[in-house]
Structures are given as structure tokens and as C-alpha cells.
Amino acid sequence: MHIRRSSLVLLVLGVILVIGAVLLSTVITPLLSRMPAGLEKGSVFVGTMATPDATGKLAERPVEVQRTMKADAVQGNSALITSSSAVYATPRSEGAQPIGGSAQKYAINRSDFTQEPAFDNVAVIDQHGGAVIGVPPNPSHDGQSYYDHYLGRAVPLTFAETGDVEGRSVVRYTYDASGALADEKTATTMKAALGKKFGTDGSVIPTQALTLMGVPASALDGLGATVPVTIVAHTVATMTADKQFGSFLVVDQKISMGAAIGDPDKPIFTIPMQVTDVHTSDASVASAAAELTDNAAKLAWIRLWIPLIVGLLGAIAVVVAIIRRRPPQVGAPTSGDDNAPASGELSLPTGSSATDEVSAR
């Protein structure tokens, strides 16, 4: 079968366009939808923090927490990220120094935010499979967990409801967990404050002090001169994740810390030391939602509309190439020429001039 050169070019172009459409939808889109290598994103949380005043009672004041998520390095689909927070008293003056804060380094998957092995010999926190910046896209209602760095473990997330936030479809989870404080920096700071108050290193408290604090003598029977102290934390949180991308859009957290006297599971008494109750600010939620909506629109073009258009053009090119595949035959009769000679016959001129010429011979 003979094929015109132009038809062959058209056929090849059509096949390339169809393959390109498939690659755009199945390969390129997932690469573009994962966490960017240069991620550096900030959000603001607002609320209150209560700490002991001169009398030992908790005094509440408004605070603002600046949280930052930064990708330090990327290797394939894995990323090393640093999650940091700085707590400021509000109203916040220019040049104000934070009154608290922390930073943690994790290794996560750039596509579904799950835990990944670290690389480049970088030390990261073992999040025990718990989420830190989001759950997988289109998350299931069950089986999700969140890494609480104050407790140093992954806690199960309980599905609460689906909903809508700033035009984004979301999945809302809750959790309630408590235990010994695993954040060593915070624990050390609290023990130092406790030790200063009771004249110890903060790891124990005098039994006599407990009596002065109103603890019944019966609860202190059999104890020595001092009682061990454990800094504990209790977190009640609501984590709202964007359904399409999985990233946390709104976070509500109330973290209560205290000094558990005696057995931390069944303490004789717990001295309240700090209560932080914060949530993502409205401005941060609106900004994050707008960014997700913009990204969703761009991905829709790359995943659906552009491949559809490119694939359609490719299919048309293939069909046209097939229709035009046979070149015209040289000397072939044209449509409607009933007097054309059969193949192999000699075609002679007709009319009076031809007759006269033969007769003359």
C-alpha cells in the first residue's frame, strides 16, 4: 500500500498528540500536583495562652502563633521539611521577640504527605506514621492519624464530618490525647520554673509543699520527703483537611500542660502550668483556600482540558491521514469520464480531422 508522505507525517503527528495527551493526564499531572521543591509557607494562629501569675493562678492573655513550613531538601518524591512555630504576645509590636516556640524536622512524601525515610544522613523525627502537614488526597474517613510532637506519638484521628470552608470541600477530624510531655525543650523549661518555685531541680516536689497546697494527708501517707514530678500534656484538637489535596486548611488546638505529682497516670495532684488555645486565623484560611482553588483550576486544565483538546486533535489527524493514505494513480480516469479507453488500448483523435488524415493515407 502506498502512502503519501504528507499523510504519513500527519499520521505520526496524530499518534504523538494522542500519546502526549495520555502522558499529560497520567504522568505530568501527578508530578505537578505534589508538594513543590521550594515550599516555604506560613500561617498565623490566634487565640490565648494562660500561664501562672505571681499567685500561682493561671492568667490568660491573647497570643499569635506564627507557623512556618519549609522544604529544606528534596530527593525524588521525598522531602525534608522543617515545621517551626513562634509565639508572640498580642498586640504584637514591631520587633517584638517571641515568648515561646519550637521547631521539628520531618521526612515526608511529596504526593500524599505520609512518612518517608530520611536521606543525606539528616536526623528527623520519627512521626510513627502520623500526618504532620496533611492527610493523603481524597482521604478515607477511617485509618488516619496525626503526629502530636508534644506527646511524641501518632494519635488516631476520628472522623467528624465533611463540609465546606471558603468554597473548598473538606473532611474534618478530631482527636483527644494525653500523656507525658515528649518535647524535651518545653519540659525542661517547665521543670526549671517548677524547681525555682519549690527549691528543687523540678523533677521532685517536697511533700510538705503539697500539704500547704491543701493535698489531704491521707494521700501523702507512705511518701518520702519528696514526690516525683512528671510534666504532662493533654491535647484536644480539630483538624480540617482539604478533600482534594489533603493539606490541613484549618487547625483548632487546645494544649494543656501541667506537673503531675506522683504517678502520671493517676497523679495525686496536677499543677496547671500552661494552657494554649489557638486556631488558624480567618485571613490564613482564606489565603490558603484561594491558593488551593487556583491550583485546582490549573490542574484541571493540565489533567482534563488540555489532554482532551490535544487528544482530539491527534485523533482527527490520524483519521485524516488514513483517509488520504492512497496517492492518485498516474493516468487514472477522473470521475465522470465515460469515454476513457480501457487499460492497454491506444487512444486516437476523433472527429473529421482524424478521418481525413486516415483517408489521405
Coordinates of C-alpha atoms in Angstrom, one line a residue:
M1 CA 0.0 0.0 0.0
H2 CA 1.4 3.4 -1.0
I3 CA 1.1 6.2 1.5
R4 CA 1.5 9.9 0.7
R5 CA 4.4 11.5 2.5
S6 CA 2.1 14.2 3.9
S7 CA -0.3 11.6 5.1
L8 CA 2.5 9.8 6.9
V9 CA 3.6 13.0 8.6
L10 CA 0.0 13.6 9.6
L11 CA -0.3 10.1 11.0
V12 CA 2.9 10.3 13.0
L13 CA 1.8 13.7 14.4
G14 CA -1.6 12.4 15.3
V15 CA -0.1 9.4 17.2
I16 CA 2.3 11.7 19.0
L17 CA -0.5 14.1 20.1
V18 CA -2.6 11.2 21.4
I19 CA 0.3 9.8 23.4
G20 CA 1.1 13.3 24.7
A21 CA -2.5 13.7 25.9
V22 CA -2.3 10.4 27.8
L23 CA 1.1 11.4 29.3
L24 CA -0.2 14.8 30.3
S25 CA -3.1 13.3 32.2
T26 CA -1.4 10.3 33.8
V27 CA 2.2 11.3 34.3
I28 CA 2.7 15.1 34.2
T29 CA -0.4 16.0 36.3
P30 CA 0.7 13.9 39.4
L31 CA 4.2 15.4 39.2
L32 CA 2.7 18.9 39.1
S33 CA 0.2 18.2 41.9
R34 CA 2.8 17.2 44.5
M35 CA 4.4 19.4 47.1
P36 CA 6.8 21.9 45.4
A37 CA 10.5 21.5 46.0
G38 CA 10.8 25.2 47.1
L39 CA 7.9 25.1 49.6
E40 CA 8.1 27.8 52.2
K41 CA 4.6 28.5 53.6
G42 CA 3.5 30.4 56.6
S43 CA 0.2 30.6 58.5
V44 CA -1.0 32.5 61.6
F45 CA -2.9 31.1 64.5
V46 CA -4.7 33.3 67.0
G47 CA -6.1 32.6 70.5
T48 CA -5.0 32.7 74.1
M49 CA -2.2 31.4 76.4
A50 CA -2.6 31.0 80.1
T51 CA 0.5 30.8 82.4
P52 CA 0.9 31.1 86.2
D53 CA 1.0 34.6 87.6
A54 CA 2.7 35.7 90.9
T55 CA 0.0 34.0 92.9
G56 CA 0.3 30.7 91.1
K57 CA -3.0 31.1 89.3
L58 CA -3.3 30.9 85.5
A59 CA -3.5 34.3 83.9
E60 CA -4.8 34.4 80.3
R61 CA -3.5 36.7 77.6
P62 CA -4.1 36.9 73.8
V63 CA -1.3 35.4 71.6
E64 CA -0.5 35.0 68.0
V65 CA 1.4 31.9 66.7
Q66 CA 3.4 32.2 63.5
R67 CA 3.9 28.8 62.0
T68 CA 6.2 28.1 59.0
M69 CA 6.6 25.0 56.8
K70 CA 9.8 24.9 54.8
A71 CA 11.2 22.3 52.4
D72 CA 14.9 22.0 53.2
A73 CA 15.8 19.4 50.6
V74 CA 14.1 17.2 48.0
Q75 CA 15.1 13.8 46.6
G76 CA 12.7 12.4 44.1
N77 CA 9.3 12.2 45.7
S78 CA 10.7 12.7 49.2
A79 CA 11.3 15.9 51.1
L80 CA 12.9 17.0 54.3
I81 CA 10.8 19.7 55.9
T82 CA 11.1 21.9 58.9
S83 CA 8.0 22.8 60.8
S84 CA 8.5 25.7 63.2
S85 CA 6.4 28.0 65.4
A86 CA 6.9 31.2 67.2
V87 CA 4.5 32.5 69.9
Y88 CA 4.0 36.3 70.3
A89 CA 2.0 38.2 72.8
T90 CA -0.6 40.4 71.2
P91 CA -1.0 43.2 70.3
R92 CA 2.4 42.5 68.7
S93 CA 4.7 45.4 68.5
E94 CA 7.3 45.9 65.8
G95 CA 10.5 44.0 66.5
A96 CA 8.8 42.0 69.3
Q97 CA 10.6 38.8 70.4
P98 CA 8.7 35.5 70.7
I99 CA 7.7 34.3 74.1
G100 CA 8.0 30.7 73.1
G101 CA 8.3 28.4 70.1
S102 CA 9.6 25.1 68.7
A103 CA 10.9 23.5 65.6
Q104 CA 10.8 19.9 64.2
K105 CA 12.3 18.3 61.1
Y106 CA 10.4 15.5 59.3
A107 CA 10.8 13.4 56.1
I108 CA 7.6 13.2 54.1
N109 CA 6.2 12.0 50.8
R110 CA 5.6 15.0 48.5
S111 CA 2.5 13.4 47.0
D112 CA 0.5 12.0 49.9
F113 CA 2.3 13.6 52.9
T114 CA 3.0 10.2 54.5
Q115 CA 6.2 9.5 56.4
E116 CA 9.3 8.7 54.3
P117 CA 12.8 7.6 55.2
A118 CA 15.3 10.4 55.7
F119 CA 18.2 11.0 53.3
D120 CA 21.6 12.7 53.2
N121 CA 22.1 11.5 56.8
V122 CA 19.8 14.1 58.2
A123 CA 18.2 13.4 61.6
V124 CA 14.4 13.7 61.5
I125 CA 11.7 12.9 64.0
D126 CA 10.0 9.6 63.7
Q127 CA 6.4 10.5 63.3
H128 CA 5.3 6.9 63.7
G129 CA 3.2 7.1 60.6
G130 CA 1.2 10.1 61.7
A131 CA 0.4 13.1 59.5
V132 CA 2.2 16.4 60.1
I133 CA 1.1 18.8 57.3
G134 CA -1.9 16.9 55.8
V135 CA -3.5 13.6 55.1
P136 CA -3.4 11.8 51.7
P137 CA -5.6 13.5 48.9
N138 CA -9.2 12.3 49.0
P139 CA -8.7 10.8 52.4
S140 CA -10.6 7.9 53.8
H141 CA -12.7 8.6 56.9
D142 CA -11.0 5.9 58.9
G143 CA -7.4 4.9 59.5
Q144 CA -5.9 8.4 59.6
S145 CA -3.6 9.6 62.4
Y146 CA -1.7 12.7 63.4
Y147 CA 1.7 13.0 65.0
D148 CA 1.5 15.1 68.2
H149 CA 5.0 16.2 68.8
Y150 CA 4.1 17.3 72.4
L151 CA 3.2 13.7 73.2
G152 CA 5.8 12.2 70.8
R153 CA 3.5 9.7 69.2
A154 CA 0.9 9.3 66.5
V155 CA -2.7 9.6 67.7
P156 CA -5.7 8.3 65.8
L157 CA -8.0 10.8 64.1
T158 CA -11.7 10.4 64.5
F159 CA -13.8 11.3 61.5
A160 CA -16.3 14.1 62.5
E161 CA -17.9 15.3 59.3
T162 CA -17.5 16.6 55.7
G163 CA -18.2 20.2 55.0
D164 CA -17.2 23.4 53.1
V165 CA -14.6 26.0 54.0
E166 CA -14.2 29.1 51.8
G167 CA -15.6 27.2 48.8
R168 CA -13.4 24.1 49.4
S169 CA -14.8 20.7 50.2
V170 CA -13.2 19.5 53.5
V171 CA -13.0 16.5 55.7
R172 CA -13.0 17.2 59.5
Y173 CA -11.3 15.0 62.1
T174 CA -10.9 15.3 65.9
Y175 CA -8.6 13.8 68.5
D176 CA -8.2 13.9 72.2
A177 CA -4.9 12.6 73.7
S178 CA -2.8 12.9 76.8
G179 CA 0.4 11.7 78.3
A180 CA 3.9 12.6 79.4
L181 CA 5.3 15.6 77.6
A182 CA 7.8 14.4 75.0
D183 CA 9.0 17.8 73.9
E184 CA 12.2 18.0 75.9
K185 CA 12.8 21.7 75.4
T186 CA 9.4 22.6 76.8
A187 CA 9.6 20.1 79.6
T188 CA 13.0 21.4 80.7
T189 CA 11.7 25.0 80.7
M190 CA 8.7 24.0 82.8
K191 CA 10.7 21.9 85.3
A192 CA 13.1 24.9 85.7
A193 CA 10.1 27.1 86.6
L194 CA 8.8 24.5 89.0
G195 CA 12.1 24.0 90.6
K196 CA 12.5 27.7 91.2
K197 CA 9.2 27.8 93.0
F198 CA 9.8 24.8 95.2
G199 CA 13.5 24.9 95.6
T200 CA 14.3 21.7 93.7
D201 CA 15.6 20.8 90.2
G202 CA 11.9 20.5 89.1
S203 CA 11.9 16.7 88.9
V204 CA 10.5 16.4 92.5
I205 CA 8.4 18.5 94.9
P206 CA 8.6 18.5 98.7
T207 CA 5.8 16.6 100.4
Q208 CA 5.4 19.4 102.8
A209 CA 4.6 21.8 99.9
L210 CA 1.8 19.5 98.9
T211 CA 0.3 19.7 102.4
L212 CA 0.5 23.5 102.2
M213 CA -1.3 23.3 98.9
G214 CA -4.2 21.5 100.5
V215 CA -3.5 17.9 99.5
P216 CA -5.1 15.6 102.1
A217 CA -2.6 14.0 104.4
S218 CA -4.2 10.6 103.6
A219 CA -3.0 11.0 100.0
L220 CA 0.6 11.5 101.2
D221 CA 0.8 8.6 103.6
G222 CA 3.8 6.4 102.9
L223 CA 5.6 9.0 100.7
G224 CA 9.0 10.3 101.5
A225 CA 10.2 13.8 101.8
T226 CA 9.8 14.4 98.1
V227 CA 7.4 13.2 95.4
P228 CA 8.4 12.7 91.8
V229 CA 7.0 15.1 89.2
T230 CA 6.2 14.4 85.5
I231 CA 5.3 17.2 83.0
V232 CA 2.2 16.0 81.2
A233 CA 0.2 17.3 78.2
H234 CA -3.4 17.0 77.1
T235 CA -4.4 18.0 73.6
V236 CA -7.9 18.4 72.2
A237 CA -7.8 19.2 68.5
T238 CA -9.9 19.5 65.3
M239 CA -8.0 19.0 62.1
T240 CA -9.8 20.1 58.9
A241 CA -8.2 18.8 55.7
D242 CA -8.9 19.9 52.1
K243 CA -10.6 16.9 50.4
Q244 CA -8.9 17.3 47.0
F245 CA -5.3 18.0 48.1
G246 CA -5.3 16.6 51.7
S247 CA -3.5 19.6 53.2
F248 CA -4.7 20.9 56.6
L249 CA -6.8 24.0 55.9
V250 CA -8.0 24.8 59.5
V251 CA -6.5 23.6 62.8
D252 CA -8.0 24.1 66.2
Q253 CA -5.8 23.1 69.2
K254 CA -6.1 23.3 72.9
I255 CA -3.0 22.1 74.6
S256 CA -3.0 21.9 78.4
M257 CA 0.3 21.3 80.3
G258 CA 0.9 20.6 83.9
A259 CA 3.1 19.0 86.5
A260 CA 1.7 15.6 87.6
I261 CA 2.7 14.8 91.2
G262 CA 3.2 11.1 91.8
D263 CA 2.1 8.5 89.2
P264 CA 1.5 10.4 85.9
D265 CA -1.4 8.1 85.1
K266 CA -3.1 8.6 88.4
P267 CA -1.5 11.7 89.9
I268 CA -2.1 12.8 93.5
F269 CA -2.3 16.3 92.2
T270 CA -1.7 18.2 88.9
I271 CA -0.3 21.7 88.9
P272 CA -1.5 23.6 85.9
M273 CA 1.4 25.3 84.1
Q274 CA 0.2 26.4 80.7
V275 CA -2.9 26.3 78.5
T276 CA -2.7 27.3 74.9
D277 CA -5.9 27.5 72.9
V278 CA -5.4 28.6 69.3
H279 CA -6.9 28.2 65.8
T280 CA -5.9 29.2 62.3
S281 CA -6.8 32.8 61.6
D282 CA -9.5 33.7 59.2
A283 CA -7.0 35.5 56.9
S284 CA -4.7 32.5 56.8
V285 CA -7.7 30.2 56.0
A286 CA -9.0 32.5 53.2
S287 CA -5.5 32.8 51.7
A288 CA -4.8 29.0 51.8
A289 CA -8.2 28.2 50.3
A290 CA -7.7 30.7 47.5
E291 CA -4.3 29.2 46.6
L292 CA -5.8 25.7 46.6
T293 CA -8.7 26.8 44.3
D294 CA -6.2 28.4 41.9
N295 CA -4.1 25.2 41.9
A296 CA -7.1 23.1 41.3
A297 CA -8.1 25.2 38.3
K298 CA -4.6 24.9 36.8
L299 CA -4.5 21.2 37.4
A300 CA -7.9 20.7 35.8
W301 CA -6.6 22.3 32.6
I302 CA -3.5 20.1 32.7
R303 CA -5.2 16.9 33.7
L304 CA -8.5 17.2 31.7
W305 CA -9.0 20.0 29.2
I306 CA -5.5 20.3 27.6
P307 CA -5.2 16.4 27.2
L308 CA -8.8 16.4 25.8
I309 CA -8.0 19.0 23.2
V310 CA -4.6 17.6 22.3
G311 CA -6.1 14.0 22.1
L312 CA -8.9 15.2 19.9
L313 CA -6.6 17.0 17.5
G314 CA -4.4 13.8 17.4
A315 CA -7.4 11.6 16.7
I316 CA -8.5 14.0 13.9
A317 CA -5.0 13.9 12.4
V318 CA -5.0 10.1 12.4
V319 CA -8.4 9.8 10.8
V320 CA -7.4 12.3 8.0
A321 CA -4.1 10.5 7.4
I322 CA -6.0 7.2 7.0
I323 CA -8.5 8.7 4.5
R324 CA -5.6 10.2 2.5
R325 CA -3.4 7.2 2.7
R326 CA -3.6 6.2 -1.1
P327 CA -1.9 8.5 -3.7
P328 CA -3.7 9.2 -7.0
Q329 CA -2.7 6.9 -9.9
V330 CA -0.9 8.5 -12.9
G331 CA -3.3 8.4 -15.9
A332 CA -6.2 7.2 -13.8
P333 CA -9.6 8.2 -15.1
T334 CA -11.3 11.0 -13.5
S335 CA -14.8 10.7 -12.2
G336 CA -17.5 11.1 -15.0
D337 CA -15.2 10.3 -18.0
D338 CA -17.2 7.5 -19.7
N339 CA -15.1 7.7 -22.9
A340 CA -11.8 6.9 -21.3
P341 CA -10.1 4.0 -23.0
A342 CA -9.6 0.7 -21.3
S343 CA -6.2 -0.2 -20.0
G344 CA -3.8 -1.1 -22.8
E345 CA -5.9 0.4 -25.7
L346 CA -4.5 3.1 -28.0
S347 CA -6.3 6.4 -27.8
L348 CA -6.8 8.1 -31.2
P349 CA -8.0 11.5 -32.1
T350 CA -11.7 11.7 -33.1
G351 CA -13.6 14.0 -35.4
S352 CA -13.4 15.0 -39.0
S353 CA -9.8 15.9 -38.9
A354 CA -8.8 12.5 -37.8
T355 CA -11.0 10.8 -40.5
D356 CA -9.5 12.9 -43.2
E357 CA -6.0 12.1 -42.1
V358 CA -6.6 8.3 -42.3
S359 CA -8.3 8.6 -45.7
A360 CA -5.5 10.6 -47.1
R361 CA -3.2 7.8 -46.3

